[in-house]
Amino acid sequence: KMVTSGGVHAALNDIQFANLNSNLVSTDLSSGNNNTTIPTTQAVADLISSGSNTVHICTASSGQSSTSTTHYRTGWNTNGSSAVTTSSQGLTISGAGVWLCSVSAVITTSDDSEDYQDFTFTVLIGGGTYNTIISTRGEHYSLACSFPFVSTGSFDFKLKASKNSGGDGSGGWRPNSVATFYKLA
């Protein structure tokens, strides 16, 4: 049959969900992705509500003091996240995949020689060091960074402060430290 330009125009304007080949429509994104199907809005909503791409925000709202020359930030609140648990030196996050990790924290010295203390902040994740900041001669030291991390299961997250010189080593984490873990894939 001859197809007229008006017929092609009418056919294109009449494309609806029911007209699509069922092999072109993906109603379940949890089984993977490809470049050959179109997801339904229900498939996208189901993926989001499944928690596979969830943000886990952990806060430590109270201060934490230590006279040790090396101490870890503890006292985290996991805010009800079942994927994050506290450990003796920080946090353990469960879930294989690609994560975006962000942290913001402040430490303060608390002895008479505080102007002469040098501290090193270290972010430890999955057994490796991801950021180190050396701060010198001051009362407050800040740390803020974001970085990707690939996990094959669960991984540990720790913030460590180590005194380098000056004073007696006493210091403490200030309130409102925040660690955010967002699963990208």
Tab-separated table of N, CA and C in Angstrom, residues 34-157:
chain	number	residue	atom	x	y	z
A	34	ASN	N	20.036	-1.174	29.763
A	34	ASN	CA	20.552	-1.343	28.402
A	34	ASN	C	20.220	-0.100	27.595
A	35	ASN	N	20.624	-0.099	26.348
A	35	ASN	CA	20.370	1.035	25.465
A	35	ASN	C	19.277	0.730	24.452
A	36	THR	N	18.483	-0.312	24.695
A	36	THR	CA	17.498	-0.716	23.699
A	36	THR	C	16.062	-0.687	24.200
A	37	THR	N	15.844	-0.325	25.474
A	37	THR	CA	14.479	-0.268	25.991
A	37	THR	C	14.206	1.073	26.661
A	38	ILE	N	12.929	1.375	26.785
A	38	ILE	CA	12.479	2.614	27.410
A	38	ILE	C	11.859	2.259	28.757
A	39	PRO	N	12.310	2.884	29.869
A	39	PRO	CA	11.713	2.557	31.168
A	39	PRO	C	10.376	3.268	31.356
A	40	THR	N	9.471	2.598	32.013
A	40	THR	CA	8.203	3.242	32.370
A	40	THR	C	8.437	4.084	33.616
A	41	THR	N	7.552	5.042	33.860
A	41	THR	CA	7.689	5.854	35.068
A	41	THR	C	7.532	4.990	36.314
A	42	GLN	N	6.712	3.944	36.242
A	42	GLN	CA	6.552	3.035	37.372
A	42	GLN	C	7.855	2.298	37.655
A	43	ALA	N	8.588	1.905	36.596
A	43	ALA	CA	9.867	1.226	36.789
A	43	ALA	C	10.868	2.144	37.484
A	44	VAL	N	10.883	3.421	37.111
A	44	VAL	CA	11.785	4.393	37.747
A	44	VAL	C	11.386	4.602	39.208
A	45	ALA	N	10.105	4.765	39.469
A	45	ALA	CA	9.630	4.965	40.844
A	45	ALA	C	9.947	3.750	41.712
A	46	ASP	N	9.780	2.531	41.160
A	46	ASP	CA	10.089	1.315	41.916
A	46	ASP	C	11.568	1.237	42.261
A	47	LEU	N	12.427	1.624	41.314
A	47	LEU	CA	13.869	1.583	41.568
A	47	LEU	C	14.250	2.551	42.677
A	48	ILE	N	13.685	3.749	42.650
A	48	ILE	CA	14.003	4.741	43.676
A	48	ILE	C	13.500	4.289	45.039
A	49	SER	N	12.283	3.774	45.099
A	49	SER	CA	11.732	3.363	46.388
A	49	SER	C	12.364	2.080	46.921
A	50	SER	N	13.082	1.344	46.073
A	50	SER	CA	13.738	0.117	46.534
A	50	SER	C	14.935	0.413	47.427
A	51	GLY	N	15.412	1.668	47.406
A	51	GLY	CA	16.535	2.041	48.260
A	51	GLY	C	17.888	1.712	47.686
A	52	SER	N	17.953	1.308	46.424
A	52	SER	CA	19.249	0.950	45.862
A	52	SER	C	20.127	2.176	45.638
A	53	ASN	N	19.540	3.331	45.505
A	53	ASN	CA	20.298	4.572	45.385
A	53	ASN	C	19.903	5.477	46.541
A	54	THR	N	20.278	5.091	47.742
A	54	THR	CA	19.845	5.781	48.938
A	54	THR	C	20.945	6.665	49.495
A	55	VAL	N	20.544	7.773	50.065
A	55	VAL	CA	21.480	8.643	50.757
A	55	VAL	C	21.472	8.267	52.239
A	56	HIS	N	22.640	8.028	52.794
A	56	HIS	CA	22.782	7.746	54.217
A	56	HIS	C	23.520	8.925	54.839
A	57	ILE	N	22.846	9.662	55.713
A	57	ILE	CA	23.455	10.819	56.355
A	57	ILE	C	23.691	10.480	57.816
A	58	CYS	N	24.940	10.580	58.235
A	58	CYS	CA	25.310	10.270	59.615
A	58	CYS	C	25.835	11.541	60.260
A	59	THR	N	25.395	11.800	61.470
A	59	THR	CA	25.801	13.009	62.172
A	59	THR	C	26.365	12.658	63.535
A	60	ALA	N	27.235	13.499	64.007
A	60	ALA	CA	27.739	13.393	65.370
A	60	ALA	C	27.529	14.766	65.986
A	61	SER	N	26.454	14.909	66.730
A	61	SER	CA	26.038	16.231	67.185
A	61	SER	C	26.636	16.636	68.520
A	62	SER	N	27.273	15.711	69.221
A	62	SER	CA	27.889	16.083	70.492
A	62	SER	C	29.399	16.115	70.341
A	63	GLY	N	30.035	16.900	71.191
A	63	GLY	CA	31.491	16.965	71.159
A	63	GLY	C	32.094	15.680	71.689
A	64	GLN	N	33.361	15.492	71.430
A	64	GLN	CA	34.050	14.295	71.892
A	64	GLN	C	35.477	14.691	72.248
A	65	SER	N	35.849	14.550	73.511
A	65	SER	CA	37.172	14.953	73.970
A	65	SER	C	38.087	13.752	74.113
A	66	SER	N	39.386	14.007	74.014
A	66	SER	CA	40.372	12.955	74.204
A	66	SER	C	41.698	13.578	74.602
A	67	THR	N	42.421	12.924	75.485
A	67	THR	CA	43.778	13.366	75.825
A	67	THR	C	44.805	12.545	75.070
A	68	SER	N	44.331	11.633	74.219
A	68	SER	CA	45.226	10.800	73.423
A	68	SER	C	45.823	11.620	72.282
A	69	THR	N	47.027	11.271	71.878
A	69	THR	CA	47.643	11.976	70.753
A	69	THR	C	47.032	11.540	69.424
A	70	THR	N	46.338	10.417	69.394
A	70	THR	CA	45.601	9.970	68.212
A	70	THR	C	44.218	9.523	68.660
A	71	HIS	N	43.183	10.083	68.060
A	71	HIS	CA	41.843	9.646	68.398
A	71	HIS	C	40.921	9.699	67.187
A	72	TYR	N	39.914	8.816	67.220
A	72	TYR	CA	38.972	8.669	66.130
A	72	TYR	C	37.641	9.315	66.508
A	73	ARG	N	36.919	9.804	65.493
A	73	ARG	CA	35.609	10.395	65.723
A	73	ARG	C	34.616	9.258	65.931
A	74	THR	N	33.998	9.213	67.106
A	74	THR	CA	32.963	8.219	67.401
A	74	THR	C	31.699	8.954	67.803
A	75	GLY	N	30.717	8.235	68.307
A	75	GLY	CA	29.469	8.870	68.718
A	75	GLY	C	28.578	9.261	67.560
A	76	TRP	N	28.649	8.511	66.456
A	76	TRP	CA	27.852	8.831	65.275
A	76	TRP	C	26.401	8.410	65.464
A	77	ASN	N	25.492	9.190	64.909
A	77	ASN	CA	24.083	8.845	64.831
A	77	ASN	C	23.823	8.421	63.388
A	78	THR	N	23.363	7.195	63.184
A	78	THR	CA	23.124	6.694	61.828
A	78	THR	C	21.754	7.099	61.300
A	79	ASN	N	20.983	7.813	62.097
A	79	ASN	CA	19.678	8.346	61.692
A	79	ASN	C	18.758	7.270	61.124
A	80	GLY	N	18.782	6.090	61.733
A	80	GLY	CA	17.859	5.023	61.364
A	80	GLY	C	18.232	4.222	60.137
A	81	SER	N	19.386	4.473	59.549
A	81	SER	CA	19.780	3.740	58.349
A	81	SER	C	20.235	2.328	58.714
A	82	SER	N	19.603	1.332	58.116
A	82	SER	CA	19.992	-0.057	58.383
A	82	SER	C	21.277	-0.435	57.650
A	83	ALA	N	21.695	0.379	56.693
A	83	ALA	CA	22.912	0.082	55.935
A	83	ALA	C	24.164	0.613	56.625
A	84	VAL	N	24.002	1.388	57.700
A	84	VAL	CA	25.153	1.973	58.389
A	84	VAL	C	25.103	1.581	59.863
A	85	THR	N	26.228	1.084	60.375
A	85	THR	CA	26.334	0.742	61.793
A	85	THR	C	27.570	1.417	62.372
A	86	THR	N	27.535	1.659	63.670
A	86	THR	CA	28.687	2.260	64.328
A	86	THR	C	29.703	1.176	64.672
A	87	SER	N	30.970	1.553	64.681
A	87	SER	CA	32.043	0.646	65.075
A	87	SER	C	32.861	1.337	66.162
A	88	SER	N	33.865	0.653	66.677
A	88	SER	CA	34.656	1.217	67.776
A	88	SER	C	35.464	2.437	67.354
A	89	GLN	N	35.702	2.593	66.042
A	89	GLN	CA	36.482	3.735	65.577
A	89	GLN	C	35.764	4.563	64.520
A	90	GLY	N	34.510	4.265	64.232
A	90	GLY	CA	33.808	5.051	63.218
A	90	GLY	C	32.527	4.404	62.766
A	91	LEU	N	32.422	4.148	61.449
A	91	LEU	CA	31.205	3.623	60.845
A	91	LEU	C	31.520	2.457	59.918
A	92	THR	N	30.546	1.574	59.740
A	92	THR	CA	30.623	0.513	58.736
A	92	THR	C	29.405	0.655	57.840
A	93	ILE	N	29.641	0.731	56.520
A	93	ILE	CA	28.573	0.919	55.544
A	93	ILE	C	28.444	-0.359	54.739
A	94	SER	N	27.215	-0.869	54.597
A	94	SER	CA	26.965	-2.102	53.854
A	94	SER	C	26.437	-1.785	52.467
A	95	GLY	N	26.917	-2.535	51.480
A	95	GLY	CA	26.392	-2.402	50.123
A	95	GLY	C	27.484	-2.322	49.083
A	96	ALA	N	27.457	-3.269	48.161
A	96	ALA	CA	28.402	-3.249	47.047
A	96	ALA	C	27.969	-2.193	46.044
A	97	GLY	N	28.922	-1.549	45.416
A	97	GLY	CA	28.615	-0.564	44.393
A	97	GLY	C	29.557	0.620	44.432
A	98	VAL	N	29.180	1.645	43.690
A	98	VAL	CA	29.953	2.882	43.634
A	98	VAL	C	29.294	3.891	44.560
A	99	TRP	N	30.055	4.424	45.487
A	99	TRP	CA	29.550	5.350	46.497
A	99	TRP	C	30.205	6.715	46.328
A	100	LEU	N	29.445	7.761	46.616
A	100	LEU	CA	29.996	9.102	46.756
A	100	LEU	C	29.977	9.400	48.245
A	101	CYS	N	31.145	9.658	48.814
A	101	CYS	CA	31.284	9.889	50.250
A	101	CYS	C	31.687	11.342	50.482
A	102	SER	N	31.037	11.982	51.434
A	102	SER	CA	31.354	13.359	51.799
A	102	SER	C	31.474	13.453	53.311
A	103	VAL	N	32.389	14.305	53.768
A	103	VAL	CA	32.555	14.475	55.207
A	103	VAL	C	32.900	15.929	55.520
A	104	SER	N	32.408	16.381	56.658
A	104	SER	CA	32.718	17.708	57.162
A	104	SER	C	32.876	17.594	58.676
A	105	ALA	N	34.011	18.053	59.200
A	105	ALA	CA	34.261	17.936	60.636
A	105	ALA	C	35.236	19.018	61.086
A	106	VAL	N	35.208	19.302	62.391
A	106	VAL	CA	36.115	20.283	63.002
A	106	VAL	C	36.655	19.677	64.290
A	107	ILE	N	37.957	19.875	64.539
A	107	ILE	CA	38.549	19.482	65.812
A	107	ILE	C	39.085	20.750	66.472
A	108	THR	N	39.075	20.755	67.795
A	108	THR	CA	39.601	21.897	68.528
A	108	THR	C	40.587	21.404	69.568
A	109	THR	N	41.637	22.171	69.802
A	109	THR	CA	42.572	21.845	70.874
A	109	THR	C	42.010	22.372	72.179
A	110	SER	N	42.475	21.800	73.290
A	110	SER	CA	41.849	22.198	74.555
A	110	SER	C	42.831	22.278	75.719
A	111	ASP	N	44.087	22.545	75.437
A	111	ASP	CA	45.021	22.688	76.549
A	111	ASP	C	45.670	24.069	76.526
A	112	ASP	N	46.527	24.342	77.499
A	112	ASP	CA	47.154	25.664	77.613
A	112	ASP	C	48.105	25.957	76.470
A	113	SER	N	48.569	24.940	75.796
A	113	SER	CA	49.528	25.143	74.700
A	113	SER	C	48.858	25.004	73.341
A	114	GLU	N	47.544	25.284	73.285
A	114	GLU	CA	46.803	24.998	72.070
A	114	GLU	C	47.325	25.737	70.846
A	115	ASP	N	47.892	26.905	71.005
A	115	ASP	CA	48.392	27.637	69.845
A	115	ASP	C	49.621	26.987	69.233
A	116	TYR	N	50.176	25.988	69.905
A	116	TYR	CA	51.390	25.356	69.404
A	116	TYR	C	51.155	23.916	68.980
A	117	GLN	N	49.916	23.498	68.973
A	117	GLN	CA	49.626	22.128	68.547
A	117	GLN	C	49.441	22.061	67.042
A	118	ASP	N	50.013	21.044	66.453
A	118	ASP	CA	49.811	20.733	65.042
A	118	ASP	C	49.071	19.405	64.976
A	119	PHE	N	47.970	19.374	64.228
A	119	PHE	CA	47.190	18.146	64.085
A	119	PHE	C	47.183	17.692	62.638
A	120	THR	N	47.093	16.393	62.436
A	120	THR	CA	46.855	15.814	61.122
A	120	THR	C	45.483	15.165	61.146
A	121	PHE	N	44.626	15.572	60.206
A	121	PHE	CA	43.329	14.928	60.007
A	121	PHE	C	43.496	13.874	58.927
A	122	THR	N	42.914	12.727	59.115
A	122	THR	CA	42.969	11.683	58.099
A	122	THR	C	41.589	11.067	57.923
A	123	VAL	N	41.170	10.907	56.671
A	123	VAL	CA	39.956	10.178	56.342
A	123	VAL	C	40.386	8.793	55.884
A	124	LEU	N	39.926	7.773	56.590
A	124	LEU	CA	40.243	6.389	56.255
A	124	LEU	C	38.969	5.703	55.796
A	125	ILE	N	39.025	5.045	54.650
A	125	ILE	CA	37.842	4.357	54.141
A	125	ILE	C	38.263	3.072	53.444
A	126	GLY	N	37.597	1.988	53.813
A	126	GLY	CA	37.911	0.695	53.216
A	126	GLY	C	39.342	0.263	53.425
A	127	GLY	N	39.966	0.685	54.518
A	127	GLY	CA	41.348	0.310	54.797
A	127	GLY	C	42.387	1.197	54.143
A	128	GLY	N	41.959	2.180	53.351
A	128	GLY	CA	42.894	3.086	52.696
A	128	GLY	C	42.732	4.512	53.188
A	129	THR	N	43.713	5.352	52.907
A	129	THR	CA	43.678	6.761	53.271
A	129	THR	C	43.211	7.561	52.064
A	130	TYR	N	42.145	8.360	52.238
A	130	TYR	CA	41.597	9.115	51.126
A	130	TYR	C	41.822	10.613	51.235
A	131	ASN	N	42.189	11.098	52.383
A	131	ASN	CA	42.475	12.524	52.491
A	131	ASN	C	43.259	12.757	53.766
A	132	THR	N	44.263	13.598	53.674
A	132	THR	CA	45.042	13.978	54.846
A	132	THR	C	45.239	15.483	54.811
A	133	ILE	N	44.946	16.136	55.922
A	133	ILE	CA	45.155	17.578	56.047
A	133	ILE	C	46.004	17.818	57.279
A	134	ILE	N	47.097	18.531	57.121
A	134	ILE	CA	47.955	18.883	58.246
A	134	ILE	C	47.692	20.338	58.591
A	135	SER	N	47.251	20.586	59.817
A	135	SER	CA	46.938	21.934	60.274
A	135	SER	C	47.960	22.342	61.326
A	136	THR	N	48.352	23.584	61.299
A	136	THR	CA	49.378	24.039	62.233
A	136	THR	C	48.935	25.273	63.000
A	137	ARG	N	49.330	25.311	64.259
A	137	ARG	CA	49.263	26.487	65.108
A	137	ARG	C	47.917	27.199	65.114
A	138	GLY	N	46.947	26.561	65.690
A	138	GLY	CA	45.642	27.199	65.802
A	138	GLY	C	44.743	26.423	66.734
A	139	GLU	N	43.587	26.962	67.026
A	139	GLU	CA	42.667	26.314	67.952
A	139	GLU	C	41.664	25.409	67.254
A	140	HIS	N	41.273	25.740	66.039
A	140	HIS	CA	40.250	24.975	65.333
A	140	HIS	C	40.794	24.543	63.976
A	141	TYR	N	40.545	23.287	63.654
A	141	TYR	CA	40.988	22.748	62.379
A	141	TYR	C	39.790	22.147	61.678
A	142	SER	N	39.632	22.452	60.393
A	142	SER	CA	38.468	21.990	59.642
A	142	SER	C	38.868	20.993	58.574
A	143	LEU	N	37.971	20.071	58.312
A	143	LEU	CA	38.160	19.065	57.283
A	143	LEU	C	36.855	18.940	56.508
A	144	ALA	N	36.909	19.072	55.189
A	144	ALA	CA	35.732	18.886	54.341
A	144	ALA	C	36.191	18.328	53.006
A	145	CYS	N	35.605	17.211	52.587
A	145	CYS	CA	35.983	16.623	51.309
A	145	CYS	C	34.888	15.682	50.820
A	146	SER	N	34.920	15.391	49.521
A	146	SER	CA	34.021	14.423	48.894
A	146	SER	C	34.845	13.579	47.940
A	147	PHE	N	34.510	12.295	47.845
A	147	PHE	CA	35.282	11.408	46.976
A	147	PHE	C	34.467	10.161	46.661
A	148	PRO	N	34.743	9.529	45.509
A	148	PRO	CA	34.063	8.279	45.176
A	148	PRO	C	34.770	7.098	45.822
A	149	PHE	N	34.024	6.018	46.048
A	149	PHE	CA	34.604	4.796	46.593
A	149	PHE	C	33.846	3.604	46.022
A	150	VAL	N	34.585	2.594	45.558
A	150	VAL	CA	33.972	1.385	45.016
A	150	VAL	C	34.070	0.293	46.065
A	151	SER	N	32.928	-0.294	46.411
A	151	SER	CA	32.868	-1.326	47.436
A	151	SER	C	32.350	-2.633	46.850
A	152	THR	N	32.938	-3.734	47.289
A	152	THR	CA	32.447	-5.046	46.871
A	152	THR	C	31.548	-5.658	47.937
A	153	GLY	N	31.344	-4.974	49.038
A	153	GLY	CA	30.499	-5.470	50.130
A	153	GLY	C	30.287	-4.373	51.142
A	154	SER	N	30.821	-4.550	52.352
A	154	SER	CA	30.763	-3.503	53.361
A	154	SER	C	32.141	-2.852	53.477
A	155	PHE	N	32.167	-1.619	53.984
A	155	PHE	CA	33.442	-0.922	54.139
A	155	PHE	C	33.397	-0.046	55.382
A	156	ASP	N	34.579	0.193	55.959
A	156	ASP	CA	34.711	1.024	57.150
A	156	ASP	C	35.015	2.457	56.766
A	157	PHE	N	34.517	3.383	57.567
A	157	PHE	CA	34.777	4.818	57.409
A	157	PHE	C	35.231	5.350	58.755
